[in-house]
Short mmCIF file of C-alpha atoms and ligand atoms in Angstrom, two decimals:
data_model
loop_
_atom_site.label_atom_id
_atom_site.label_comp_id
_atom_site.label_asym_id
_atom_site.label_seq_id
_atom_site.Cartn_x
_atom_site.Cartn_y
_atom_site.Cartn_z
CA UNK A 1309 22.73 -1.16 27.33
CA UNK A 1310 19.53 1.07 27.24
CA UNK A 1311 16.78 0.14 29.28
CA UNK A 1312 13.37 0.83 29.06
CA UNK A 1313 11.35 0.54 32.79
CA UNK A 1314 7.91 0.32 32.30
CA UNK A 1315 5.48 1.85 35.11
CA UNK A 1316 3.93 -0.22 37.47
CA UNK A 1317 1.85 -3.33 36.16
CA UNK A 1318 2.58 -2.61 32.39
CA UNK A 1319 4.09 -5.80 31.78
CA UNK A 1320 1.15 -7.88 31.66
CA UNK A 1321 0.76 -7.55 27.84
CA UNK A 1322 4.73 -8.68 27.52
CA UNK A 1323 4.05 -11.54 29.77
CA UNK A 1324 1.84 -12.92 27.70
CA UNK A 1325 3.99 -12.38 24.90
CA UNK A 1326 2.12 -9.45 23.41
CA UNK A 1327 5.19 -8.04 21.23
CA UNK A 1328 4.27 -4.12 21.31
CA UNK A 1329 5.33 -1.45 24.04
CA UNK A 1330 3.21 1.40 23.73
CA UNK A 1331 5.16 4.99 24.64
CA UNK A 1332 1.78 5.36 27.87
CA UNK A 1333 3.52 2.05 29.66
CA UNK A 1334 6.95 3.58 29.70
CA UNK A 1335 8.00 4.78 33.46
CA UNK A 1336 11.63 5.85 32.16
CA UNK A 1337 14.36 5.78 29.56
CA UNK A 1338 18.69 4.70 30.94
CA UNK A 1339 20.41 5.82 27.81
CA UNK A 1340 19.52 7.74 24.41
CA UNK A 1341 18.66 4.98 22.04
CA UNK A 1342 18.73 5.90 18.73
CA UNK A 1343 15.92 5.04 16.05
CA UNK A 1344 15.89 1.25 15.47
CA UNK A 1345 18.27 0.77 18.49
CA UNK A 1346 17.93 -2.53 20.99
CA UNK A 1347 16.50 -1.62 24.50
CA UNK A 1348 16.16 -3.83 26.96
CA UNK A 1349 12.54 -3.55 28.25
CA UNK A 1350 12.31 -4.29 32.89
CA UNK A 1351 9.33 -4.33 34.48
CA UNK A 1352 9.13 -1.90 36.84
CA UNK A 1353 10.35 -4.18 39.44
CA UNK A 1354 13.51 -4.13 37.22
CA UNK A 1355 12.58 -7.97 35.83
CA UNK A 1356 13.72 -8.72 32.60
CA UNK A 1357 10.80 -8.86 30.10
CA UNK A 1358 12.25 -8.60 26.72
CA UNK A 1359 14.83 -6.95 24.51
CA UNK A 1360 13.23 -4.75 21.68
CA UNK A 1361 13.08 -2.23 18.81
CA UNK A 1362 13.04 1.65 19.98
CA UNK A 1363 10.63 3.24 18.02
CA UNK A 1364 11.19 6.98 19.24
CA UNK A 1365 8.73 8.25 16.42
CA UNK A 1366 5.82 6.02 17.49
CA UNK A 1367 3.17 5.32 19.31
CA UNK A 1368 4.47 1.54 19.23
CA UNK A 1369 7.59 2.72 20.76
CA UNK A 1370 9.42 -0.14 21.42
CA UNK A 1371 8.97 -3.58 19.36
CA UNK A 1372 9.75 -7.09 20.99
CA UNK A 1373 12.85 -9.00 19.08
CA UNK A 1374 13.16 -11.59 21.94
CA UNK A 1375 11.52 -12.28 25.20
CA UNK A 1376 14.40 -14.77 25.77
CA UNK A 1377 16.83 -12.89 27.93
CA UNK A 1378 19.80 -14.72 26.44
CA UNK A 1379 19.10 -14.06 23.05
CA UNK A 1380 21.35 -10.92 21.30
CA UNK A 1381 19.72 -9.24 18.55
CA UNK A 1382 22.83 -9.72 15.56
CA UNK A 1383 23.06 -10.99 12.25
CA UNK A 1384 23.02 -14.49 13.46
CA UNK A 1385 19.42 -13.73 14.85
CA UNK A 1386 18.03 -12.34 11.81
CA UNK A 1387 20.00 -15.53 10.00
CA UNK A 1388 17.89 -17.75 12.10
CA UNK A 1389 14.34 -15.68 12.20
CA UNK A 1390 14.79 -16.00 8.11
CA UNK A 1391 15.65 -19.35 8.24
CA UNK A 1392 12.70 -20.33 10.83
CA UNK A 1393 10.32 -18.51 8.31
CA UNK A 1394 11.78 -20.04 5.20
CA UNK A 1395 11.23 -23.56 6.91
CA UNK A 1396 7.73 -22.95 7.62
CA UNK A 1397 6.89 -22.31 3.81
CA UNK A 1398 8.60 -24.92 2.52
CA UNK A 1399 7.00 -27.63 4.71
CA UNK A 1400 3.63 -25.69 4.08
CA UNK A 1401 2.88 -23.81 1.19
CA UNK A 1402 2.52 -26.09 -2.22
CA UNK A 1403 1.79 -24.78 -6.05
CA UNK A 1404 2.51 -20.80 -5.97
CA UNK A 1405 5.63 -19.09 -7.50
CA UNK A 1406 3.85 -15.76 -4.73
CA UNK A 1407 4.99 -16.41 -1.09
CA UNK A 1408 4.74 -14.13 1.91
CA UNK A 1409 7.77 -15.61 3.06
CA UNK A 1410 8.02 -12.99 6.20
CA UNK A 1411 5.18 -11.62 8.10
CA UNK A 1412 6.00 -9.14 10.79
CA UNK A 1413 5.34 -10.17 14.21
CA UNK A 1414 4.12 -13.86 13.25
CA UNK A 1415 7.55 -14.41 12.38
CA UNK A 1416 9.51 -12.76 15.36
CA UNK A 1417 9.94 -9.74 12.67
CA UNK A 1418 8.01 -6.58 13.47
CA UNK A 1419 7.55 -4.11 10.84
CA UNK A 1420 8.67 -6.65 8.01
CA UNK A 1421 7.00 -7.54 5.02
CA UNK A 1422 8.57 -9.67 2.84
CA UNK A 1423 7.35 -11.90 -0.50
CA UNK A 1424 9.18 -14.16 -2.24
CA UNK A 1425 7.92 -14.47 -6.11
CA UNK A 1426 9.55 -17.47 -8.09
CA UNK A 1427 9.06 -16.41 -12.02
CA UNK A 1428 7.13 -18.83 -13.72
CA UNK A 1429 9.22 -21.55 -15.43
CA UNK A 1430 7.08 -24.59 -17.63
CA UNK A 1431 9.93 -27.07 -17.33
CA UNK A 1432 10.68 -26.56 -13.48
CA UNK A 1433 8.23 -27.19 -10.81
CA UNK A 1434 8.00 -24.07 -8.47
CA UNK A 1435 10.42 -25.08 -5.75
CA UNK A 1436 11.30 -22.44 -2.86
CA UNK A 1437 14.08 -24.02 -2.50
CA UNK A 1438 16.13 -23.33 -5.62
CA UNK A 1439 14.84 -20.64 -7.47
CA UNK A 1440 18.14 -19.14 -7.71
CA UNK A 1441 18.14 -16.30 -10.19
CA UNK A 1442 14.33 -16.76 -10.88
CA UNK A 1443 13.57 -15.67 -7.83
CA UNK A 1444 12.54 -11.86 -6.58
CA UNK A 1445 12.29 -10.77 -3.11
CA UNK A 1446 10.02 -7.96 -2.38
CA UNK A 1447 10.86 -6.41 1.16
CA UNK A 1448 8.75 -3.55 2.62
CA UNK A 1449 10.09 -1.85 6.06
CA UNK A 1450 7.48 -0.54 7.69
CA UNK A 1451 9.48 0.20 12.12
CA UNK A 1452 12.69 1.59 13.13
CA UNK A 1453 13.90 -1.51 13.83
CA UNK A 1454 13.94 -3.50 10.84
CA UNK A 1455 14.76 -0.55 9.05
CA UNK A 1456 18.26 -0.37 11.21
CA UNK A 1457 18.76 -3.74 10.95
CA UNK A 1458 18.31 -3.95 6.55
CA UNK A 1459 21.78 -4.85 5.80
CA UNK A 1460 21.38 -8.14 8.21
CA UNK A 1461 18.34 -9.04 6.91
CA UNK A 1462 19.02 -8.54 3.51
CA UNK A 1463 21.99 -10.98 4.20
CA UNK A 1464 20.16 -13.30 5.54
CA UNK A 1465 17.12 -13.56 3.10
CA UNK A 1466 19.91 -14.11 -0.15
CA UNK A 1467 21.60 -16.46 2.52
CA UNK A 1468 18.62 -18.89 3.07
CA UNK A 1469 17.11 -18.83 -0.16
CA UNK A 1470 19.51 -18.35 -2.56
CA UNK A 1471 17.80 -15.77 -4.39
CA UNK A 1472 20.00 -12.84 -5.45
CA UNK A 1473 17.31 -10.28 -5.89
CA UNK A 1474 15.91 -8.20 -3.26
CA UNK A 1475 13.72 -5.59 -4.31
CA UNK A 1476 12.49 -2.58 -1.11
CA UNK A 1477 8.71 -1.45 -1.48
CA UNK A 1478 8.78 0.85 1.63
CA UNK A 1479 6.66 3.22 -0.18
CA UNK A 1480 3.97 2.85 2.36
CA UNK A 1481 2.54 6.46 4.61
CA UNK A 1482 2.80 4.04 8.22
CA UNK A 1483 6.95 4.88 7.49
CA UNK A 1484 5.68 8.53 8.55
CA UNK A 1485 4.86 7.24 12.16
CA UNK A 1486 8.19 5.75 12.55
CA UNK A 1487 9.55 8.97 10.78
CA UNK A 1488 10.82 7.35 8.10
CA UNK A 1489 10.89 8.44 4.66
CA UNK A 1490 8.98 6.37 2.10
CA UNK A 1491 11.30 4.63 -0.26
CA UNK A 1492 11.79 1.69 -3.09
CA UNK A 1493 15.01 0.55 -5.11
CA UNK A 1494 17.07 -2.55 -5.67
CA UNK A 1495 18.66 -3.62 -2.25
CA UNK A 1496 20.39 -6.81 -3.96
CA UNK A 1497 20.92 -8.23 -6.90
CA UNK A 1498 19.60 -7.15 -10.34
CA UNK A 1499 16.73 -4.80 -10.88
CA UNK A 1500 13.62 -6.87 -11.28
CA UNK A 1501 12.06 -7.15 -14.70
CA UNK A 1502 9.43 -4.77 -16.11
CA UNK A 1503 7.01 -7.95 -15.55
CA UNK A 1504 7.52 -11.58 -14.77
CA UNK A 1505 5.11 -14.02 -14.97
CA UNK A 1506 4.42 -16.38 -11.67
CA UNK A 1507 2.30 -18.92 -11.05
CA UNK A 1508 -0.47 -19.86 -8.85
CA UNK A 1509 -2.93 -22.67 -8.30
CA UNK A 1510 -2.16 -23.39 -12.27
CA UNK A 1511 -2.88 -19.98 -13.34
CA UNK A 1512 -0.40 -17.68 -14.84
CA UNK A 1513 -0.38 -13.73 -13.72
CA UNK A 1514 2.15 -11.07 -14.58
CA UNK A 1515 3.35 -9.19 -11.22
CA UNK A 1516 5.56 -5.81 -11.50
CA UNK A 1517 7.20 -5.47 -8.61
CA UNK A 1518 8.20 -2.56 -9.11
CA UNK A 1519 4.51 -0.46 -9.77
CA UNK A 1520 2.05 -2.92 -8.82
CA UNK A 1521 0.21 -2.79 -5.53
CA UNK A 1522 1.81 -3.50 -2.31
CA UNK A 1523 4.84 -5.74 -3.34
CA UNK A 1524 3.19 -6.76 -6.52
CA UNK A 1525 0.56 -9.27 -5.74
CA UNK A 1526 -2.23 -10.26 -3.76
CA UNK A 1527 -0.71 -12.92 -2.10
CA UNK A 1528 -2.66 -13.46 0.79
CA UNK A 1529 -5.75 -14.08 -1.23
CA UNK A 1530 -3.76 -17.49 -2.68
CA UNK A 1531 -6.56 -20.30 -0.90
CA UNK A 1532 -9.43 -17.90 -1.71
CA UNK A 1533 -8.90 -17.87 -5.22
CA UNK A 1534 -7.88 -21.91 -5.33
CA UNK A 1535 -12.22 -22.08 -3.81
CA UNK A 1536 -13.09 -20.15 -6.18
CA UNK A 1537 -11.63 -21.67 -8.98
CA UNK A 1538 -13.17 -24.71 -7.17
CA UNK A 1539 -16.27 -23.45 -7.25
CA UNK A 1540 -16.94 -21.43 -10.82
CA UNK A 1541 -17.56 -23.98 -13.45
CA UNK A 1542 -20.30 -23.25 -15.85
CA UNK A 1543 -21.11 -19.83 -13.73
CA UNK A 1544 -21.75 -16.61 -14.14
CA UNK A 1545 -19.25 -14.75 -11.87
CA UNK A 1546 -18.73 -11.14 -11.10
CA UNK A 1547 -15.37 -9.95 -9.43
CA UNK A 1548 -15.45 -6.53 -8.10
CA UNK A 1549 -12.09 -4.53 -7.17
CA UNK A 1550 -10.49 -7.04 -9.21
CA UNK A 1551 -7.36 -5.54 -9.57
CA UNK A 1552 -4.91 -7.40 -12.00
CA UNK A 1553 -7.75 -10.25 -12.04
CA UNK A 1554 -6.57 -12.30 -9.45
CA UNK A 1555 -10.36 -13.88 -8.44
CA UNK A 1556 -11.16 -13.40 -12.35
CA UNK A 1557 -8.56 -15.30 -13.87
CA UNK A 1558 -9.53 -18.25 -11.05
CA UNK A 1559 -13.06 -18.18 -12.29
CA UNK A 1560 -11.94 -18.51 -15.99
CA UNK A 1561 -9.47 -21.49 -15.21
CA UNK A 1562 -12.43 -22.71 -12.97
CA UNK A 1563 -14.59 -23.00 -16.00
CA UNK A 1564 -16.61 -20.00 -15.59
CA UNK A 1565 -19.46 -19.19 -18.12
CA UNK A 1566 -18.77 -15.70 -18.17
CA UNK A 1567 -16.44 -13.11 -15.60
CA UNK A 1568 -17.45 -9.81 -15.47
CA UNK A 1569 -14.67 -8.01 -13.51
CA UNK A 1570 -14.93 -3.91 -12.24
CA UNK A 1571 -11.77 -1.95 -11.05
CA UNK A 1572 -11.31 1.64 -11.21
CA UNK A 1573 -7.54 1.40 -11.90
CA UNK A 1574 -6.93 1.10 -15.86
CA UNK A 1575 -3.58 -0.28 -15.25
CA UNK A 1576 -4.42 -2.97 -13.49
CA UNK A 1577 -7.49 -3.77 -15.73
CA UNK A 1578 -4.77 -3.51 -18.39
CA UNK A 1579 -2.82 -6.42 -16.66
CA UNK A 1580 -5.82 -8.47 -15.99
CA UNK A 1581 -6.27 -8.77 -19.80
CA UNK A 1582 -2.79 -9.87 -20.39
CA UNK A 1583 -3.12 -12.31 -17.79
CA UNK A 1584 -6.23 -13.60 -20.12
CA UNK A 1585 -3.89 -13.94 -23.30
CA UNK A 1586 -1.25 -15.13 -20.68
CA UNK A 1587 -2.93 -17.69 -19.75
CA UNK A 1588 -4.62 -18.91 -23.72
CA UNK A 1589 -8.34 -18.26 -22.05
CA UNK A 1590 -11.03 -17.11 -24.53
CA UNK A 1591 -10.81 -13.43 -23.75
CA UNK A 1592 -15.17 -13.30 -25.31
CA UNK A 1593 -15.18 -15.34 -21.50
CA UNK A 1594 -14.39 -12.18 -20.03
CA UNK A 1595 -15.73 -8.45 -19.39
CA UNK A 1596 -13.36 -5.73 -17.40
CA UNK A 1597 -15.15 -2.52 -16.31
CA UNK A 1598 -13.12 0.32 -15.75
CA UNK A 1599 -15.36 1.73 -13.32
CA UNK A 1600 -16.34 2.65 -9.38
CA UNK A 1601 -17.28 -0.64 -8.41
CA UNK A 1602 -20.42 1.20 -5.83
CA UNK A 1603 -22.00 2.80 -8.67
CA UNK A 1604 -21.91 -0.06 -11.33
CA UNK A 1605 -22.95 -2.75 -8.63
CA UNK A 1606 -25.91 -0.53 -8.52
CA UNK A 1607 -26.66 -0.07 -12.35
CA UNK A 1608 -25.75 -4.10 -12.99
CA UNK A 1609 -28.69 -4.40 -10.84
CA UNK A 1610 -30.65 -2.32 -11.99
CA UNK A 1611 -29.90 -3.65 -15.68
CA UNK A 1612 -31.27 -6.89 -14.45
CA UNK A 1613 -27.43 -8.71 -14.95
CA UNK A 1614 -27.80 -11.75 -12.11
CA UNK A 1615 -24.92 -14.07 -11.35
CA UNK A 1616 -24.38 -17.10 -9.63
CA UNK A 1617 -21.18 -16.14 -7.99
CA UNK A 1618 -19.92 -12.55 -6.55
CA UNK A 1619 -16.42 -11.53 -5.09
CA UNK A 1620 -16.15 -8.63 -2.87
CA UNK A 1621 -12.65 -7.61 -2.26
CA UNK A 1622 -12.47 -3.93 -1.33
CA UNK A 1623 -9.40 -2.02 -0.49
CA UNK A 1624 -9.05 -1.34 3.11
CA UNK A 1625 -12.04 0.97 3.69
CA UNK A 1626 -10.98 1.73 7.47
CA UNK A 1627 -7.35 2.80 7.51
CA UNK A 1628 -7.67 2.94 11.05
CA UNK A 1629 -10.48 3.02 14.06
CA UNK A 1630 -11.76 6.40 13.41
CA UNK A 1631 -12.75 5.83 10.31
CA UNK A 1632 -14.55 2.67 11.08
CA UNK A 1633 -18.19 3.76 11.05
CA UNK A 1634 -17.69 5.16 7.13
CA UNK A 1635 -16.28 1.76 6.31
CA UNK A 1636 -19.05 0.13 7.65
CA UNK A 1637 -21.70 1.88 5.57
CA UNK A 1638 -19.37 1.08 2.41
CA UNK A 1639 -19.16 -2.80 3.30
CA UNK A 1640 -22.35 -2.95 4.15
CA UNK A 1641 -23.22 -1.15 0.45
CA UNK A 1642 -21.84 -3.51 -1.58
CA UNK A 1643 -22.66 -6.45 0.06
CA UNK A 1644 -26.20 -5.49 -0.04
CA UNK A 1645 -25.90 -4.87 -3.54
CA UNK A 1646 -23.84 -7.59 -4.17
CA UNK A 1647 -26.34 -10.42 -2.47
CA UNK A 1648 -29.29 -8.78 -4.59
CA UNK A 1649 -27.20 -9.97 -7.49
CA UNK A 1650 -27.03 -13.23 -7.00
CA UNK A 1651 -29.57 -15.45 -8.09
CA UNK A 1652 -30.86 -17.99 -5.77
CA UNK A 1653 -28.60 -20.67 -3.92
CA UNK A 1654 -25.87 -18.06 -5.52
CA UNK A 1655 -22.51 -17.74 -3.67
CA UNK A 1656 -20.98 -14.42 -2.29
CA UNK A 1657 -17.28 -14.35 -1.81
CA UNK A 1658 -17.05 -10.98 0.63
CA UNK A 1659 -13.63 -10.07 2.43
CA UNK A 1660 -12.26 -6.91 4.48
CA UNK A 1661 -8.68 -6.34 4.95
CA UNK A 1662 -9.45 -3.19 7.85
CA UNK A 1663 -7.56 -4.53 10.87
CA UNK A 1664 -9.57 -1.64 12.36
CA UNK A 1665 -13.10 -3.96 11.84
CA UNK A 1666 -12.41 -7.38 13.45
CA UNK A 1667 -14.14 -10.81 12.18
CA UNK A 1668 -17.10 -10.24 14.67
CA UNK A 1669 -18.10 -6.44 13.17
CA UNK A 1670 -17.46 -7.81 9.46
CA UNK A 1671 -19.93 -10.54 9.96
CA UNK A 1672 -22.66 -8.01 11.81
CA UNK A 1673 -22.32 -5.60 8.60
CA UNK A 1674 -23.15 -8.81 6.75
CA UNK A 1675 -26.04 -9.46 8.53
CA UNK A 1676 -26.79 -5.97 8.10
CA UNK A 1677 -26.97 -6.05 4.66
CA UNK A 1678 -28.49 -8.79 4.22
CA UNK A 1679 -31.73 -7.90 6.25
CA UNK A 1680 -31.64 -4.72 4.33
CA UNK A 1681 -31.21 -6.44 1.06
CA UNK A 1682 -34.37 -9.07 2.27
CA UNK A 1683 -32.32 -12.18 1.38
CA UNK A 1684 -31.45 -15.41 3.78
CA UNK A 1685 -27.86 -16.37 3.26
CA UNK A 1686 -26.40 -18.99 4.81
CA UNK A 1687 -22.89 -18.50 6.10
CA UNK A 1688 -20.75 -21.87 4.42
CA UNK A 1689 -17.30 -20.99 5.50
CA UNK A 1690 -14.92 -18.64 7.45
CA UNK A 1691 -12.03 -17.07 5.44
CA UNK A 1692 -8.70 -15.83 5.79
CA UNK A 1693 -5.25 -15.63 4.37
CA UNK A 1694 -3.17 -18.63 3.40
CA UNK A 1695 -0.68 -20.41 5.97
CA UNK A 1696 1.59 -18.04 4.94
CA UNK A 1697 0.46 -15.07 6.70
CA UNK A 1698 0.37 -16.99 10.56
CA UNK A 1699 -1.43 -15.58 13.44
CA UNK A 1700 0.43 -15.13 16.82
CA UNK A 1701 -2.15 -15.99 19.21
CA UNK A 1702 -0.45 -13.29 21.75
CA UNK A 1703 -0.64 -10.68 18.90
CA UNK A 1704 -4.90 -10.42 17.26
CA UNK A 1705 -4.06 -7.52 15.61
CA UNK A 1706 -2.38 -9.66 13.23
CA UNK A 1707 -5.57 -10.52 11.73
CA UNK A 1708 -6.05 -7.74 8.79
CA UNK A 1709 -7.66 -10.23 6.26
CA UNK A 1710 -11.67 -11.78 7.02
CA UNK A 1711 -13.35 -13.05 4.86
CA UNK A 1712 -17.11 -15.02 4.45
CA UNK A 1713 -18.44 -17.58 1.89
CA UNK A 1714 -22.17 -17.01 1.84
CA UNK A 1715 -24.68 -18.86 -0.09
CA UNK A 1716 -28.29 -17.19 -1.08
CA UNK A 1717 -31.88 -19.38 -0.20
N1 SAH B 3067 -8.92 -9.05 -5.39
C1 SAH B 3067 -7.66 -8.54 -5.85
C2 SAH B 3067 -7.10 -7.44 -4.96
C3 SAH B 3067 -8.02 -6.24 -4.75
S1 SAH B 3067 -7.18 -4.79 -4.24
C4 SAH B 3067 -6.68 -9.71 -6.05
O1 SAH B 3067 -6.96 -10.85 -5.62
O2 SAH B 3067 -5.63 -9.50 -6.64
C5 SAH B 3067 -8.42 -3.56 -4.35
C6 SAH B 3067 -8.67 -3.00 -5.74
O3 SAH B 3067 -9.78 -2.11 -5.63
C7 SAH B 3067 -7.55 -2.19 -6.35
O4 SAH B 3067 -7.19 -2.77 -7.57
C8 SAH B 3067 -8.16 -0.79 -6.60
O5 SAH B 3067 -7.76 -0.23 -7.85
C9 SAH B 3067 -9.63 -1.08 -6.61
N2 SAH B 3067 -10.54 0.01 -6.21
C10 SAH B 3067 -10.41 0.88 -5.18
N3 SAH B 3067 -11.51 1.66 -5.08
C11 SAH B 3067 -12.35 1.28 -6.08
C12 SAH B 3067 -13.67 1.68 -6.49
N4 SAH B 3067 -14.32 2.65 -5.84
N5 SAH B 3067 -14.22 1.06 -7.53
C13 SAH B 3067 -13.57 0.07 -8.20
N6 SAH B 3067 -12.35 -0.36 -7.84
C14 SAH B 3067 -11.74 0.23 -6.80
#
């Protein structure tokens, strides 16, 4: 078998389960393992520390699969990582037809995305269980070793949830660090439909697999938009970077007054509205700016618009550490801008989804803004995404999505 010896006191981090081998801790290479192939990883004492990914292409070279030295990696391993995951959903995750049914490293799965979208059905409850043919899996490969191992876990995800359809969205630029090409197609199944409709927290929204963002769907935002619904009736909400309308259409269901939502993609805004009809709202309820969110955050002040509730849900500003002061400056310009919109006792919804600025630095550029924009808000709650999207305590960097509920003085 192929063994990777790491040098001399590398193996704390894989002691304390930390599932990445980084190509600096390697002392030496037994073998040529090919892309995606399973190494065994020794300390350099020649302990057994865990069997792993090779990731020849990367930084990351070597991705834990097992830290149980009995364990093979096979198809009956990816069988029971899927079925482990699957479990966890089922016993968790209540009123969404939008799962993120794998999630890399929190389920024993590094480099694997996968959501599980259950089309919208009025007589059937959404069930994870039997979707059957309704179902669509969305799988995005983003290491060498999950891209080796497809076949299995394409197997194994029809196997445990009976869904036929598996659908790849590897068209992501990380592939090029692995050296992988980007790619998408059917894996399984039919091709999905144009558009199907899914449901969440009692709203309907159309997801297209195939061209929307990511796999489709916001997922992760799922308990986010269930507060905000929570907390919209009779208000005046604006939703910036709405994309298809996923905060937007919460507000409406919610009972808002009036949702003014901005994105600068036209197709999405173009989905948003169908979402409106989709779900029978009074589409007068709603306003959708095609438009760079900085600049008209600026002019809706400036116009004298106030509301009494403001979402903030940027695209990932800091793609990675170096760019981490220029995302800063951007957060902390639309927050300021977005707190001076809210009238007083007004709430601020405000999330970044940088893993490059953690929880502590999102909350300082907050503050930041704040002090600049000469407002007190009060810090209510802490967000993240849903139960779906775990966090291994060995593994931080797991935490991409932060998010605050503020309320203005
Ligand atoms: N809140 C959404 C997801 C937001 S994704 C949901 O729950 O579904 C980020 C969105 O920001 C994308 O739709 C993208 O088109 C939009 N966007 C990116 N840069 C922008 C800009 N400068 N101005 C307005 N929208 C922008």
């Amino acid at each position: 078998m192929n063994t990777v010896t790491l040098k001399p006191s590398k193996e704390k981090s894989l002691l304390r389960r930390h599932p990445w081998v980084y190509a600096n801790a390697i002392d030496r290479v037994d073998g040529k393992p090919a892309p995606g192939a399973t190494v065994l990883v020794r300390a350099h004492d020649g302990r057994f520390l865990a069997r792993a990914a090779w990731s020849p292409h990367s930084q990351i070279r070597a991705r834990v699969w097992s830290f149980d030295e009995n364990e093979p990696v096979d198809h009956a391993f990816f069988k029971r990582r899927v079925q482990r995951a699957l479990a966890h959903r089922q016993a968790m995750v209540r009123g969404t037809g939008a799962v993120r049914l794998i999630f890399g490293e929190a389920d024993g799965l590094p480099g694997l995305i996968v959501d599980y979208y259950i089309a919208d059905d009025a007589t059937n409850p959404v069930a994870l269980a039997d979707a059957g043919k309704r179902g669509q899996i969305v799988c995005q490969f983003m290491a060498a070793g999950v891209e080796a191992w497809k076949d299995a876990i394409v197997q194994a995800l029809t196997g445990a949830t009976g869904c036929p359809n598996v659908y790849e969205r590897s068209d992501v630029s990380i592939r090029q660090k692995e050296g992988l090409d980007q790619t998408t197609g059917v894996l399984a199944g039919d091709a999905p439909p144009e558009t199907m409709i899914v449901s969440e927290n009692g709203v309907r929204y159309h997801v297209d697999v195939r061209n929307g963002h990511k796999t489709g769907f916001y997922v992760d935002q799922r308990d986010n938009r269930a507060l905000v619904q929570d907390l919209s009736n009779d208000r005046d909400v604006l939703n910036c970077f709405c994309y298809t309308g996923g905060f937007s259409l919460a507000a409406l269901k919610g009972g808002a007054k009036r949702v003014v939502s901005i994105d600068s993609s036209g197709e999405a805004l173009a989905v948003a509205k169908q979402n409106v009809a989709a779900n029978g709202f009074d589409a007068q309820r709603a306003t959708w700016l095609d438009a760079d969110a900085f600049k008209t955050l600026r002019r809706l002040y400036d116009d004298g618009e106030r509301f009494d509730l403001v979402v903030l849900d940027p695209p990932k500003f800091a793609p990675s550490r170096e760019h981490v002061d220029r995302a800063a400056r951007a957060y902390k310009d639309i927050n300021l801008t977005g707190l001076k919109l809210l009238r007083p006792g007004g709430l601020l919804f405000t999330y970044s989804c940088s893993g490059a600025i953690d929880a502590e630095l999102f909350q300082k550029i907050v503050a930041g803004a704040a002090a600049d924009a000469r407002v007190d808000a009060r810090i209510l709650k802490r967000l993240g995404a849903g139960v779906d999207h775990p966090l291994l305590t060995a593994f931080p960097e797991g935490e991409y999505l932060k998010g605050l509920l503020l309320q203005t003085a």
